[in-house]
Short mmCIF file of C-alpha atoms and ligand atoms in Angstrom, two decimals:
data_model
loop_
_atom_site.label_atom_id
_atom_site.label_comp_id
_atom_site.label_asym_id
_atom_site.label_seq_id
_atom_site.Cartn_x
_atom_site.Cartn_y
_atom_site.Cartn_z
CA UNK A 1 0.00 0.00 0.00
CA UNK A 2 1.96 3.08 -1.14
CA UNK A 3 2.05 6.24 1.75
CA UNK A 4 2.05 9.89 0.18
CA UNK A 5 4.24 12.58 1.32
CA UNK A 6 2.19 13.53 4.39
CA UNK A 7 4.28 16.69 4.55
CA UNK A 8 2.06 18.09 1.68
CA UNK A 9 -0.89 17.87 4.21
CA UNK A 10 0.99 20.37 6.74
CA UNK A 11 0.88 22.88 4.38
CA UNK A 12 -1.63 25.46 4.83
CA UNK A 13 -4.00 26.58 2.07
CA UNK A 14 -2.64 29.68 0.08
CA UNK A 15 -5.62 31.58 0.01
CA UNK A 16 -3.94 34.90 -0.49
CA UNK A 17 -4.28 35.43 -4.53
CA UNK A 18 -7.60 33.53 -4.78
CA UNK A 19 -9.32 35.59 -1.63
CA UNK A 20 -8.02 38.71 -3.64
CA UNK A 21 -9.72 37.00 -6.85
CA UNK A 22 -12.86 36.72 -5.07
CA UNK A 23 -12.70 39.90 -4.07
CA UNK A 24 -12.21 41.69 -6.93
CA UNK A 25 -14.76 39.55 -9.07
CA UNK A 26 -17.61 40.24 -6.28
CA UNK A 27 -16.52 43.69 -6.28
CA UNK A 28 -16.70 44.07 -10.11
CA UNK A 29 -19.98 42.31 -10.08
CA UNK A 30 -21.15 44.67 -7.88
CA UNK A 31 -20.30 47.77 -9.64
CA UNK A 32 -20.15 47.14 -13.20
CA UNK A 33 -19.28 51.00 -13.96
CA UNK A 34 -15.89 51.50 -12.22
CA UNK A 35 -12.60 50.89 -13.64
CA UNK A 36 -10.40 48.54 -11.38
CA UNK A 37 -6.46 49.43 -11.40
CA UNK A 38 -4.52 46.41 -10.80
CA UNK A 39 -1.44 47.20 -8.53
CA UNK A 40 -0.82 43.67 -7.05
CA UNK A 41 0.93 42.40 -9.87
CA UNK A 42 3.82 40.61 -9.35
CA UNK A 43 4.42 39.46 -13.10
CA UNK A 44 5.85 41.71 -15.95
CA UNK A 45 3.49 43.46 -18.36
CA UNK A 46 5.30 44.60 -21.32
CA UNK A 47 6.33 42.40 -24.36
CA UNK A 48 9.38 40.65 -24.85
CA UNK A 49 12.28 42.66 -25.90
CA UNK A 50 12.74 43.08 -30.00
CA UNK A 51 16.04 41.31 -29.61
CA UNK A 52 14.72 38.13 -27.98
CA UNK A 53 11.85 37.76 -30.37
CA UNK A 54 14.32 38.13 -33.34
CA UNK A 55 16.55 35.25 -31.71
CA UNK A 56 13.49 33.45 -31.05
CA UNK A 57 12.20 33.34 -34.66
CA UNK A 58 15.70 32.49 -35.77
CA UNK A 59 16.41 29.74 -33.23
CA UNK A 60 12.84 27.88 -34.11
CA UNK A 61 13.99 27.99 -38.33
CA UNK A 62 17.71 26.31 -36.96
CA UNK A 63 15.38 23.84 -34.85
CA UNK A 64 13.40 23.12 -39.08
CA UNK A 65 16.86 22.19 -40.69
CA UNK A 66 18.59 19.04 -39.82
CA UNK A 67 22.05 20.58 -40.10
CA UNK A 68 21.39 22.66 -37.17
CA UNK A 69 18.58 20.95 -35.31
CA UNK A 70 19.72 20.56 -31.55
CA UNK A 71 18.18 17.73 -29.36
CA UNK A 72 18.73 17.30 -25.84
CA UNK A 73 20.18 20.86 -24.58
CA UNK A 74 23.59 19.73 -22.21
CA UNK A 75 22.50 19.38 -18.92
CA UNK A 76 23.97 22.40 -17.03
CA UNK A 77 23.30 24.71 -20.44
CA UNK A 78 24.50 25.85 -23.39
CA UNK A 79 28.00 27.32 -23.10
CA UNK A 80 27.76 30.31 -25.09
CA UNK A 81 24.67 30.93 -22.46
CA UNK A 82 27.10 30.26 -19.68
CA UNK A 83 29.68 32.04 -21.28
CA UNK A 84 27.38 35.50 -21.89
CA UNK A 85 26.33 34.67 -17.79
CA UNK A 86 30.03 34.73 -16.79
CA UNK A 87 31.24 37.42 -18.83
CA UNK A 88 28.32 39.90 -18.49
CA UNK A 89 26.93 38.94 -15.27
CA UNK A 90 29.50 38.43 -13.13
CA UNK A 91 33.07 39.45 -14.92
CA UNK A 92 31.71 42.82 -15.86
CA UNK A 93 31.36 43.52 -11.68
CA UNK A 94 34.77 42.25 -10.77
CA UNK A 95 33.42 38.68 -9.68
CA UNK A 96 35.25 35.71 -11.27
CA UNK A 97 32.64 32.81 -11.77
CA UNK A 98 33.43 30.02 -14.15
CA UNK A 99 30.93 28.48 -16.68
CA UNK A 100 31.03 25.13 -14.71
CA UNK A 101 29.69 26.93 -11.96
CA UNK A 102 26.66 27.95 -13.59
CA UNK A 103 23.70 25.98 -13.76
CA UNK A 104 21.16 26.90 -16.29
CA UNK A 105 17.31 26.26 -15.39
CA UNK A 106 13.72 27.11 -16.64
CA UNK A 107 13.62 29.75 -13.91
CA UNK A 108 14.36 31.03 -10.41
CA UNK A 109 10.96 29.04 -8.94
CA UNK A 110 12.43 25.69 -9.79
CA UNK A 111 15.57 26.21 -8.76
CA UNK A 112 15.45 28.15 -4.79
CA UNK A 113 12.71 24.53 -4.51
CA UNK A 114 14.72 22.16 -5.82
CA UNK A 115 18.05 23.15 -4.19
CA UNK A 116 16.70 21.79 -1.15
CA UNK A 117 17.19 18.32 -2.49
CA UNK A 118 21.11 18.72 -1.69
CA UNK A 119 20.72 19.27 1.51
CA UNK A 120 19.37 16.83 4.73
CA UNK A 121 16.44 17.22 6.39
CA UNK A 122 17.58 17.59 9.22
CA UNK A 123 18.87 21.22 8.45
CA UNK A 124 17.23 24.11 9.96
CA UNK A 125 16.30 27.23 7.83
CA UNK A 126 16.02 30.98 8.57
CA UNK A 127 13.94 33.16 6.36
CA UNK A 128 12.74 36.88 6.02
CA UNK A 129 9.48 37.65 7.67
CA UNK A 130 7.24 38.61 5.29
CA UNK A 131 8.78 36.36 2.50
CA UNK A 132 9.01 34.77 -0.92
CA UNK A 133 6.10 31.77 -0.40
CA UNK A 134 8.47 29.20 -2.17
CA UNK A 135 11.49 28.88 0.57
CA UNK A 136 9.27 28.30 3.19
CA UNK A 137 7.09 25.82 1.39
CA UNK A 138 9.37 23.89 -0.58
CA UNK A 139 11.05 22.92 3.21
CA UNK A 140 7.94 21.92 4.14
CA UNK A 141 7.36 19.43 1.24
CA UNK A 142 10.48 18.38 2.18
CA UNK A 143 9.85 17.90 6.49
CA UNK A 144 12.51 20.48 7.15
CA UNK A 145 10.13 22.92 9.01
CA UNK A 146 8.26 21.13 12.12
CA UNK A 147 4.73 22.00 12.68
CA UNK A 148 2.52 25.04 12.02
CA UNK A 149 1.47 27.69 14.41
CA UNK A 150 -1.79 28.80 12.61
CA UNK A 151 -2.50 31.32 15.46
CA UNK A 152 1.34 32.61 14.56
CA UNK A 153 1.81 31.67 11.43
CA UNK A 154 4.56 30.48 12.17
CA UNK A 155 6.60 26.97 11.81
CA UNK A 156 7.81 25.21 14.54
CA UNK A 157 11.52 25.05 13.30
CA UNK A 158 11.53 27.67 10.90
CA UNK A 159 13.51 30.85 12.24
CA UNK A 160 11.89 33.98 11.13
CA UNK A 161 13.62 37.02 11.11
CA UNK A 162 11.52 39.93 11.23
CA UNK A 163 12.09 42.84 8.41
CA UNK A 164 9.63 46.16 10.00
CA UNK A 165 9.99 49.59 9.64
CA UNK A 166 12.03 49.29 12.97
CA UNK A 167 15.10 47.73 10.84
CA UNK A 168 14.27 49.60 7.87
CA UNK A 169 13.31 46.14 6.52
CA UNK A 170 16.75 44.12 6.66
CA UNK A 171 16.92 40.97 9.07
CA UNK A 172 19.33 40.97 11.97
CA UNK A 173 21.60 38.14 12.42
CA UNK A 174 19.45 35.67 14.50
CA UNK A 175 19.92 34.70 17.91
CA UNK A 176 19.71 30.79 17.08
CA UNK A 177 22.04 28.93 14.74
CA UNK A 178 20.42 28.21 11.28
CA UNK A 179 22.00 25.93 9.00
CA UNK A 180 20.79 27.73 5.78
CA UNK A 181 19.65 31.23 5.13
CA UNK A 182 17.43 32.56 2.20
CA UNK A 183 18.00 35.93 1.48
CA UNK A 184 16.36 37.31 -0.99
CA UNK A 185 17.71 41.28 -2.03
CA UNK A 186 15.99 43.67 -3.33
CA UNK A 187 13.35 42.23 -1.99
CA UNK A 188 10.17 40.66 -2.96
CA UNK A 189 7.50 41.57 -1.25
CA UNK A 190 9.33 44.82 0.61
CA UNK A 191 11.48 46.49 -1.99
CA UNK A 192 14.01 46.55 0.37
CA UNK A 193 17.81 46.26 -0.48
CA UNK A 194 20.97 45.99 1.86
CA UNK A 195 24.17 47.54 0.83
CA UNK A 196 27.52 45.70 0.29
CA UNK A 197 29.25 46.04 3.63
CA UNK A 198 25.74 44.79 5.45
CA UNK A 199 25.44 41.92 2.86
CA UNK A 200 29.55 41.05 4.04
CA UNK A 201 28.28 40.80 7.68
CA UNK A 202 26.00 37.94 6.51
CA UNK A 203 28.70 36.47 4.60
CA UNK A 204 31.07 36.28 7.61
CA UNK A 205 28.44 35.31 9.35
CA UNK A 206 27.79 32.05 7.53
CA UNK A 207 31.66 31.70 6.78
CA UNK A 208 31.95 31.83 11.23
CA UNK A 209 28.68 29.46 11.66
CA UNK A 210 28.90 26.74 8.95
CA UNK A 211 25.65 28.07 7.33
CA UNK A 212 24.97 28.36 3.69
CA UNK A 213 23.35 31.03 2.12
CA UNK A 214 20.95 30.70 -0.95
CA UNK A 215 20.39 34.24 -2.04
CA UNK A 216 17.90 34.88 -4.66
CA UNK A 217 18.99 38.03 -7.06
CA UNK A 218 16.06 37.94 -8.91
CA UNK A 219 15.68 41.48 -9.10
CA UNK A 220 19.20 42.52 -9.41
CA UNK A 221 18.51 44.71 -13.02
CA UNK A 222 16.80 47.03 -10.51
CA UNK A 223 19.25 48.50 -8.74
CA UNK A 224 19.39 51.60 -9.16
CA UNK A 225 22.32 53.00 -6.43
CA UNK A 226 25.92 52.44 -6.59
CA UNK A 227 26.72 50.76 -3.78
CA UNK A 228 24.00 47.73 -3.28
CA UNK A 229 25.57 44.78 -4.49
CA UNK A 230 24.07 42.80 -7.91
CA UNK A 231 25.34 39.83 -6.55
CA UNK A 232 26.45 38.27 -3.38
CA UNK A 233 30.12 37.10 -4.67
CA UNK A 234 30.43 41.05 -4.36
CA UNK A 235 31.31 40.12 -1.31
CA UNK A 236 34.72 38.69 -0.27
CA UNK A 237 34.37 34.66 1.14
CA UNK A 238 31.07 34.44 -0.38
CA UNK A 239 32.34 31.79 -2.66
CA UNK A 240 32.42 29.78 0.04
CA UNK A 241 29.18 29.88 1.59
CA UNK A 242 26.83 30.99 -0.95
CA UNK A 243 24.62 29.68 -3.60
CA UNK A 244 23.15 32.28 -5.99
CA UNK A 245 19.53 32.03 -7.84
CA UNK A 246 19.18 34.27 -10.89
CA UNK A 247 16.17 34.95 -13.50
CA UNK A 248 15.27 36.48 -16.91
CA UNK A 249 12.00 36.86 -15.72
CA UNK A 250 12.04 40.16 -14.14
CA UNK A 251 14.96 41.57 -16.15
CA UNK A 252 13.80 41.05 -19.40
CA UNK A 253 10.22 40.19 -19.14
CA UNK A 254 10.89 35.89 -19.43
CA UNK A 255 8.50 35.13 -16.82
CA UNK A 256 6.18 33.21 -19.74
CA UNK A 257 9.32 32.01 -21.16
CA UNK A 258 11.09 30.29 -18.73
CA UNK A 259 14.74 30.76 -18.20
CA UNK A 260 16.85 31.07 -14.70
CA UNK A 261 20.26 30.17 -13.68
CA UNK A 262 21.88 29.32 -10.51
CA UNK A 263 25.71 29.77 -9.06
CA UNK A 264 27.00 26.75 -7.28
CA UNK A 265 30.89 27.65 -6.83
CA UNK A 266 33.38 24.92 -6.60
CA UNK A 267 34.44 26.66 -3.26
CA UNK A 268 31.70 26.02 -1.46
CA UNK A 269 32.17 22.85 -0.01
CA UNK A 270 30.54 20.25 3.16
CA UNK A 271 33.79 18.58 4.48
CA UNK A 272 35.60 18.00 0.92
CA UNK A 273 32.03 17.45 -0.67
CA UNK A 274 31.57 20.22 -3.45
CA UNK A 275 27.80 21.09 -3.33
CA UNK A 276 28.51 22.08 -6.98
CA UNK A 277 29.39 18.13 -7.84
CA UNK A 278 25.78 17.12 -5.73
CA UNK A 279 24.16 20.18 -8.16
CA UNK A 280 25.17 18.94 -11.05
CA UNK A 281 24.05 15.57 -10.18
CA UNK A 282 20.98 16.68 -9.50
CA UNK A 283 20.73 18.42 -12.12
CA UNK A 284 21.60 16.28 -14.66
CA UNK A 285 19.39 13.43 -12.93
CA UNK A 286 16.43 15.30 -12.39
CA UNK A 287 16.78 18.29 -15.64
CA UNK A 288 17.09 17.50 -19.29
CA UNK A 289 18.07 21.46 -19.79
CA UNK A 290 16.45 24.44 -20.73
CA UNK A 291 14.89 24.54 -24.33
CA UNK A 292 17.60 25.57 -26.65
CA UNK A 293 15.49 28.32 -28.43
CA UNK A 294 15.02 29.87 -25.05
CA UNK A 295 18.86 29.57 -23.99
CA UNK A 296 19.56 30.98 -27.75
CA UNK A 297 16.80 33.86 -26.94
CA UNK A 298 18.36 34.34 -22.74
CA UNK A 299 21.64 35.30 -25.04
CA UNK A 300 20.28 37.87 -26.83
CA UNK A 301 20.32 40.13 -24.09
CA UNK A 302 23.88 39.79 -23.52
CA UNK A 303 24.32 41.57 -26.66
CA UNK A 304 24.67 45.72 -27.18
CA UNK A 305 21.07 46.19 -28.46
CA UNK A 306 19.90 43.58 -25.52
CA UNK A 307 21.29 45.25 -22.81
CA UNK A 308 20.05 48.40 -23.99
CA UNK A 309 16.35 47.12 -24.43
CA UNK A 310 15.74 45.13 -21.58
CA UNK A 311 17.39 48.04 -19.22
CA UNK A 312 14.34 50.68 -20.83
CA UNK A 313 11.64 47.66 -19.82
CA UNK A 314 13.24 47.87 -16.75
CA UNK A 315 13.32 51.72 -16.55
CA UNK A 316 9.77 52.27 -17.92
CA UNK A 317 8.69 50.02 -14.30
CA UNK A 318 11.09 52.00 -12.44
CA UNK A 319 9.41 54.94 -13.44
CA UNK A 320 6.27 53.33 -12.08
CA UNK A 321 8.02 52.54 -9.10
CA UNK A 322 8.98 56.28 -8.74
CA UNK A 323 5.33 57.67 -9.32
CA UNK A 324 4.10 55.46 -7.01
CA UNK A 325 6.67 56.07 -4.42
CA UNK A 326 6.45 59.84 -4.77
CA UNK A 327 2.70 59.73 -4.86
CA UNK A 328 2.21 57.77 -1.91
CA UNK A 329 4.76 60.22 0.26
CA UNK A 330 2.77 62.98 -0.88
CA UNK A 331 -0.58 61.86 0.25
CA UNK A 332 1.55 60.99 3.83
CA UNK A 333 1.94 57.77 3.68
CA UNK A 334 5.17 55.83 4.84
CA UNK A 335 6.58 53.97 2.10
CA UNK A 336 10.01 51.97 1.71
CA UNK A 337 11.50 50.08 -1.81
CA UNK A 338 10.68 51.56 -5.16
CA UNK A 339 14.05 52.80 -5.68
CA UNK A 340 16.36 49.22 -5.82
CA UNK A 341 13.09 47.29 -6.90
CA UNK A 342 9.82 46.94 -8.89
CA UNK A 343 7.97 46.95 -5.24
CA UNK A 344 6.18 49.71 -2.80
CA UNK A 345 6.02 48.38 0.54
CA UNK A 346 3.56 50.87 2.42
CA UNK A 347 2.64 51.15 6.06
CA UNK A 348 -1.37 50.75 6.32
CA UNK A 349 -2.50 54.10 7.82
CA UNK A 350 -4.50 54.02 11.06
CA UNK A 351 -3.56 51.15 12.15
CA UNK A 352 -5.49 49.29 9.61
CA UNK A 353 -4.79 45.67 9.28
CA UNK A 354 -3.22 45.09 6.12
CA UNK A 355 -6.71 42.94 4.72
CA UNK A 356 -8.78 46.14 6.29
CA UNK A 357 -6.64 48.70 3.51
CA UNK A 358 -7.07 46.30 0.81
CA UNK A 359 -10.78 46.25 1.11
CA UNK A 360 -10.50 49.94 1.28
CA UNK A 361 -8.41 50.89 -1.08
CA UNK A 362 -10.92 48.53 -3.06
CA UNK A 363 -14.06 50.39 -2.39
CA UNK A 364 -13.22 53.66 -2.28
CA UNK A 365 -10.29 54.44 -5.17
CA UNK A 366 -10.89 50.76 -6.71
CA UNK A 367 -7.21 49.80 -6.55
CA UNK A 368 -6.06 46.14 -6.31
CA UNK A 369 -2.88 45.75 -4.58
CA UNK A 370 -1.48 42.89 -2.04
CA UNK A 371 -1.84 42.88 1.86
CA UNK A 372 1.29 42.36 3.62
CA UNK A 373 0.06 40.13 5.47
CA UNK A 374 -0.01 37.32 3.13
CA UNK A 375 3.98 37.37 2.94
CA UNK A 376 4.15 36.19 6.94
CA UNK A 377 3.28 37.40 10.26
CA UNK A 378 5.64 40.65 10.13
CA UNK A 379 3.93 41.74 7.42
CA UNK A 380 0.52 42.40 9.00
CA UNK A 381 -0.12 46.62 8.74
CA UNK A 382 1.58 47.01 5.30
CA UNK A 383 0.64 46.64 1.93
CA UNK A 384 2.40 45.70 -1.12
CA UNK A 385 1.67 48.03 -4.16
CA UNK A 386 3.92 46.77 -7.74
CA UNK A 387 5.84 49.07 -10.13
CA UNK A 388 4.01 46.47 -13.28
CA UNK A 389 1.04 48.14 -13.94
CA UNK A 390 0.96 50.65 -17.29
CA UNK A 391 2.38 54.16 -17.15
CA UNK A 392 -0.80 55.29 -17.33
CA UNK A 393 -2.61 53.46 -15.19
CA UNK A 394 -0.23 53.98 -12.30
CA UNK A 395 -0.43 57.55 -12.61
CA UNK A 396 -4.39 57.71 -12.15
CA UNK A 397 -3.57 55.17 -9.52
CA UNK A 398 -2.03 57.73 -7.41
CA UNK A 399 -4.38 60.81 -8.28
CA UNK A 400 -7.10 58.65 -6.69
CA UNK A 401 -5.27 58.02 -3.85
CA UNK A 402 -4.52 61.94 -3.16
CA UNK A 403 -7.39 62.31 -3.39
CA UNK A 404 -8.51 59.83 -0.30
C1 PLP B 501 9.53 36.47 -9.58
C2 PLP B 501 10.51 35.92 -8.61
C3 PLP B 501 11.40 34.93 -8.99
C4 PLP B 501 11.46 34.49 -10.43
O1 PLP B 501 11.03 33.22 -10.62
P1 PLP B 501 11.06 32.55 -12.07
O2 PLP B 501 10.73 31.15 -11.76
O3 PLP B 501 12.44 32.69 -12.62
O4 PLP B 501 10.04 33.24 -12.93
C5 PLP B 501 12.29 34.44 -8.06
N1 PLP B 501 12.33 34.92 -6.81
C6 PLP B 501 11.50 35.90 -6.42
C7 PLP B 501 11.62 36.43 -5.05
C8 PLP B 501 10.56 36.41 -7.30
O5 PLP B 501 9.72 37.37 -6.90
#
């Protein structure tokens, strides 16, 4: 009689996007007349770059002609992907990473999951509070995190480290041990970003405790000041304890195409275990490799014209980001991100509760955009407004909020 993973049961229902579905639909059906403005996206809006789609159509005719057909991509990816990813990525910032140390995936989501699956069980994790869903629910799947607190919302061996207005939204150190920490910068849901010395205290910090560090850069093309770090081998040792999750999605608008990369370096090592050897393993066990038209497409914005049209995709939401920031401070709200990331992390005036603001900013300006709360416990009393929407649509956004 086969058993299922019981740890799937633990896991409590996401109800945060479908109870804002529901919301929204009764609302609309309730007042047919007035124009909704979605600011809870947290997916890209504008098209695919002009470079990618011309390396897309070109890749699909080589795919139609048996002389340059391509079967089964290589299992870690395509080295003049890896190559562009060392060279542009990492080279171009002073930080020496060699194309056997990068991984290439069909995205960010797979990859900060499925790294779990080189580590025991018996590890304990540390994560932001409020934070990226996945870390905390891949562990689960896997019986890393103990039992839920649904009156806390908390797991039982989960260590949560709070980011409030208090620490301008970057976690302390914790008091207990973990064994691997997810940090995730700039941040998704607060905007936040640390800068490079801060980011080296975390590195010693795992170099001194034995911990790893899996640090999603998703949102690194964001950055917008000088000295916040694109990536964590910015930071000197961090070879050594750190495993780095990257993604097209956000940079250049891949999130329907699929296409993510992760850094395992060769330094980073259990004993005189490389955790690269057990990623490429895994990898090549559990991955047959990224579609080559996609890898061939990911290239294209390695080149001059690339980098020059997916940083205006990226500027035209920064922009967003800006009006939204601006027009919040104006109307006297207190707001934080928007500057190193696509995100406007807001503190819910009054003392609302972050579900209370939603349902008002529903009724009263008709304005979608995602309670805090629904990122962890420390997120109750703010509200997450994105930097996706249209130009357009985020300025009237912000008139009707002035006018509250
Ligand atoms: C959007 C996002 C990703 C990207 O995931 P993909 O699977 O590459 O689309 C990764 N991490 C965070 C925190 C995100 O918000």
């Amino acid at each position: 009689m086969y058993k299922i993973n019981e740890n799937y049961l633990k896991l409590p229902g996401s109800y945060l996007f479908s109870t804002i579905g529901k919301k929204v639909a009764e609302f609309t059906a309730a007042n047919p007349d007035k124009k909704i403005i979605r600011l809870g996206i947290g997916d890209v809006t504008l098209p695919l770059a002009p470079v990618v789609v011309d390396r897309l159509h070109t890749a699909v005719d080589e795919m139609g002609v048996k002389d340059t057909f391509k079967g089964y991509a290589p299992d870690l990816g395509y080295d003049f992907l890896r190559e562009a990813i060392a060279l542009h990525d990492f080279k171009a910032r002073g930080v020496d990473i060699s194309i056997d140390e990068i991984f290439i995936s069909d995205g960010a989501k797979s990859d900060s999951g499925n790294i779990g699956d080189i580590f025991d069980v018996d590890n304990k994790i540390a994560v932001c509070d409020p934070v990226y869903p996945v870390y905390v629910d891949t562990n689960v799947m896997a019986g890393r995190t103990g039992e839920y607190n649904a009156d806390l919302g908390k797991w039982s061996k989960v260590i949560y480290m709070p980011c409030t207005a208090e620490n301008n939204f970057a976690p302390e150190l914790p008091k207990e041990t973990p064994d691997i920490i997810y940090l995730c910068f700039p941040n998704n849901p607060t905007g936040s970003t640390i800068k490079k010395a801060e980011l080296q205290k975390w590195v010693d910090y795992a170099l001194k405790s034995g911990a790893v560090i899996i640090y999603d850069a998703a949102y690194e093309a964001y950055i917008t000041e000088d000295d916040v770090p694109h990536s964590i081998y910015e930071c000197d040792g961090a070879k050594a304890c750190a495993i780095e999750i990257r993604s097209f999605s956000k940079n250049a608008g891949f999130t329907g195409t699929r296409l993510g990369f992760t850094v395992v370096p060769k330094e980073l090592k259990s004993g005189d275990i490389m955790l690269n050897s057990l990623w490429a393993r895994r990898h090549g066990t559990k991955f047959n490799g990224a579609p080559y038209i996609i890898q061939a497409a990911g290239s294209a914005i390695y080149t001059e014209e690339g980098k020059k049209q997916t940083k205006d995709m990226v500027a035209y939401y920064m922009q967003n980001a800006k009006i939204i920031r601006e027009g919040l401070t104006d109307a006297g709200y207190l707001v934080s991100g928007g500057v190193n990331a696509p995100y406007i992390w807001l503190k819910t005036p009054d003392k609302m509760t972050s579900w209370e603001f939603f349902d008002y900013l529903l009724n009263e300006v008709n304005i979608v955009g995602t309670p805090g709360s629904g990122f962890g416990p420390s997120g109750e009393g703010y509200f997450r407004l994105t930097a996706f929407g249209t130009y357009e649509n985020t300025l009237e956004a912000m008139d009707r909020i002035k006018k509250l």
